[in-house]
PDB file of C-alpha atoms in Angstrom:
ATOM      1  CA  MET M   1     -10.470 -89.407 -66.650  1.00  0.00           C
ATOM      2  CA  SER M   2      -9.889 -89.809 -62.917  1.00  0.00           C
ATOM      3  CA  ARG M   3      -6.306 -88.607 -63.347  1.00  0.00           C
ATOM      4  CA  ARG M   4      -7.596 -85.351 -64.861  1.00  0.00           C
ATOM      5  CA  ILE M   5     -10.004 -84.859 -61.980  1.00  0.00           C
ATOM      6  CA  LEU M   6      -7.253 -85.507 -59.441  1.00  0.00           C
ATOM      7  CA  THR M   7      -4.905 -83.073 -61.208  1.00  0.00           C
ATOM      8  CA  ALA M   8      -7.615 -80.395 -61.345  1.00  0.00           C
ATOM      9  CA  PHE M   9      -8.374 -80.911 -57.655  1.00  0.00           C
ATOM     10  CA  ILE M  10      -4.705 -80.542 -56.710  1.00  0.00           C
ATOM     11  CA  ILE M  11      -4.373 -77.352 -58.774  1.00  0.00           C
ATOM     12  CA  VAL M  12      -7.465 -75.827 -57.171  1.00  0.00           C
ATOM     13  CA  ALA M  13      -6.322 -76.822 -53.671  1.00  0.00           C
ATOM     14  CA  MET M  14      -2.894 -75.241 -54.235  1.00  0.00           C
ATOM     15  CA  ALA M  15      -4.466 -72.041 -55.589  1.00  0.00           C
ATOM     16  CA  VAL M  16      -6.692 -71.732 -52.520  1.00  0.00           C
ATOM     17  CA  PHE M  17      -3.742 -72.410 -50.198  1.00  0.00           C
ATOM     18  CA  PHE M  18      -1.489 -69.801 -51.811  1.00  0.00           C
ATOM     19  CA  ALA M  19      -4.292 -67.235 -52.023  1.00  0.00           C
ATOM     20  CA  GLY M  20      -4.711 -67.597 -48.247  1.00  0.00           C
ATOM     21  CA  ILE M  21      -1.020 -66.950 -47.687  1.00  0.00           C
ATOM     22  CA  VAL M  22      -1.079 -63.795 -49.826  1.00  0.00           C
ATOM     23  CA  SER M  23      -4.184 -62.493 -48.041  1.00  0.00           C
ATOM     24  CA  ALA M  24      -2.628 -63.049 -44.627  1.00  0.00           C
ATOM     25  CA  GLN M  25       0.443 -61.069 -45.655  1.00  0.00           C
ATOM     26  CA  ASP M  26      -1.690 -58.042 -46.566  1.00  0.00           C
ATOM     27  CA  MET M  27      -3.326 -57.840 -43.112  1.00  0.00           C
ATOM     28  CA  LYS M  28      -1.602 -55.125 -41.083  1.00  0.00           C
ATOM     29  CA  SER M  29      -1.860 -53.195 -37.857  1.00  0.00           C
ATOM     30  CA  ILE M  30      -1.100 -49.477 -38.230  1.00  0.00           C
ATOM     31  CA  THR M  31      -0.919 -46.803 -35.533  1.00  0.00           C
ATOM     32  CA  GLY M  32      -1.419 -43.141 -36.327  1.00  0.00           C
ATOM     33  CA  THR M  33      -3.802 -40.197 -36.170  1.00  0.00           C
ATOM     34  CA  LEU M  34      -7.248 -40.327 -37.715  1.00  0.00           C
ATOM     35  CA  VAL M  35      -7.234 -37.010 -39.594  1.00  0.00           C
ATOM     36  CA  ALA M  36     -10.706 -37.515 -41.115  1.00  0.00           C
ATOM     37  CA  GLN M  37     -13.391 -40.191 -40.967  1.00  0.00           C
ATOM     38  CA  ASP M  38     -11.790 -41.859 -43.961  1.00  0.00           C
ATOM     39  CA  GLN M  39      -8.109 -40.967 -43.593  1.00  0.00           C
ATOM     40  CA  LEU M  40      -5.309 -42.123 -41.306  1.00  0.00           C
ATOM     41  CA  GLU M  41      -1.872 -40.557 -41.066  1.00  0.00           C
ATOM     42  CA  ALA M  42       0.413 -43.302 -39.779  1.00  0.00           C
ATOM     43  CA  ASP M  43       3.228 -42.598 -37.333  1.00  0.00           C
ATOM     44  CA  ASP M  44       5.698 -43.188 -40.194  1.00  0.00           C
ATOM     45  CA  GLY M  45       4.083 -40.402 -42.278  1.00  0.00           C
ATOM     46  CA  GLN M  46       2.216 -42.680 -44.691  1.00  0.00           C
ATOM     47  CA  VAL M  47      -1.374 -41.672 -45.421  1.00  0.00           C
ATOM     48  CA  TYR M  48      -4.075 -44.336 -45.779  1.00  0.00           C
ATOM     49  CA  MET M  49      -7.611 -43.963 -47.052  1.00  0.00           C
ATOM     50  CA  ILE M  50      -9.957 -46.006 -44.860  1.00  0.00           C
ATOM     51  CA  GLU M  51     -12.610 -48.262 -46.310  1.00  0.00           C
ATOM     52  CA  ASN M  52     -14.943 -48.990 -43.432  1.00  0.00           C
ATOM     53  CA  THR M  53     -16.319 -52.485 -43.910  1.00  0.00           C
ATOM     54  CA  GLY M  54     -18.819 -51.917 -41.107  1.00  0.00           C
ATOM     55  CA  ALA M  55     -16.274 -52.968 -38.491  1.00  0.00           C
ATOM     56  CA  ALA M  56     -16.277 -49.579 -36.782  1.00  0.00           C
ATOM     57  CA  GLN M  57     -19.057 -47.239 -35.825  1.00  0.00           C
ATOM     58  CA  ASN M  58     -18.683 -43.564 -34.963  1.00  0.00           C
ATOM     59  CA  LEU M  59     -15.369 -42.957 -36.703  1.00  0.00           C
ATOM     60  CA  ASP M  60     -16.219 -39.261 -36.602  1.00  0.00           C
ATOM     61  CA  GLN M  61     -15.756 -39.359 -32.816  1.00  0.00           C
ATOM     62  CA  MET M  62     -12.167 -40.581 -33.249  1.00  0.00           C
ATOM     63  CA  VAL M  63     -11.023 -37.816 -35.622  1.00  0.00           C
ATOM     64  CA  ASP M  64      -7.834 -36.095 -34.393  1.00  0.00           C
ATOM     65  CA  LYS M  65      -7.148 -38.980 -32.005  1.00  0.00           C
ATOM     66  CA  LYS M  66      -4.345 -41.537 -32.043  1.00  0.00           C
ATOM     67  CA  VAL M  67      -5.639 -44.977 -33.009  1.00  0.00           C
ATOM     68  CA  THR M  68      -4.486 -48.412 -34.057  1.00  0.00           C
ATOM     69  CA  VAL M  69      -6.287 -49.853 -37.049  1.00  0.00           C
ATOM     70  CA  LYS M  70      -6.174 -53.417 -38.344  1.00  0.00           C
ATOM     71  CA  GLY M  71      -7.130 -54.412 -41.837  1.00  0.00           C
ATOM     72  CA  THR M  72      -6.104 -55.407 -45.311  1.00  0.00           C
ATOM     73  CA  VAL M  73      -3.775 -52.938 -47.013  1.00  0.00           C
ATOM     74  CA  MET M  74      -3.771 -52.432 -50.770  1.00  0.00           C
ATOM     75  CA  GLU M  75      -3.161 -49.759 -53.369  1.00  0.00           C
ATOM     76  CA  LYS M  76      -6.070 -48.295 -55.336  1.00  0.00           C
ATOM     77  CA  GLU M  77      -5.690 -45.555 -57.920  1.00  0.00           C
ATOM     78  CA  GLY M  78      -2.213 -44.778 -56.601  1.00  0.00           C
ATOM     79  CA  LYS M  79      -3.353 -44.383 -52.979  1.00  0.00           C
ATOM     80  CA  ASN M  80      -2.749 -46.538 -49.906  1.00  0.00           C
ATOM     81  CA  VAL M  81      -6.055 -48.033 -48.771  1.00  0.00           C
ATOM     82  CA  ILE M  82      -6.847 -50.089 -45.688  1.00  0.00           C
ATOM     83  CA  GLN M  83     -10.042 -52.127 -45.509  1.00  0.00           C
ATOM     84  CA  LEU M  84     -10.854 -51.653 -41.859  1.00  0.00           C
ATOM     85  CA  GLU M  85     -11.337 -54.735 -39.695  1.00  0.00           C
ATOM     86  CA  SER M  86     -10.985 -53.006 -36.319  1.00  0.00           C
ATOM     87  CA  ILE M  87      -9.982 -49.710 -34.755  1.00  0.00           C
ATOM     88  CA  GLN M  88      -8.873 -49.029 -31.179  1.00  0.00           C
ATOM     89  CA  PRO M  89      -7.989 -45.723 -29.518  1.00  0.00           C
ATOM     90  CA  VAL M  90      -4.431 -45.450 -28.213  1.00  0.00           C
ATOM     91  CA  GLU M  91      -4.164 -44.035 -24.730  1.00  0.00           C
TER      92      GLU M  91
END
């Protein structure tokens, strides 16, 4: 019985460890122009939809400005999406 518990614990610990590695790989910093409150055109031409997780206020004041955003990048419904962690204007 204790061997089963130990095996289960090791499996769970490994899953948590590897999930953390995958999550860290998805975190990116992207510089580009905020073309709308919810859309960034990166310097490389890629377009990202922005999911504001509450990390940034007044995104409307940054529209048409060059910014650097940090967040988790994923694909949803065939579109690039970044879950916003922070946004900074580029001067």
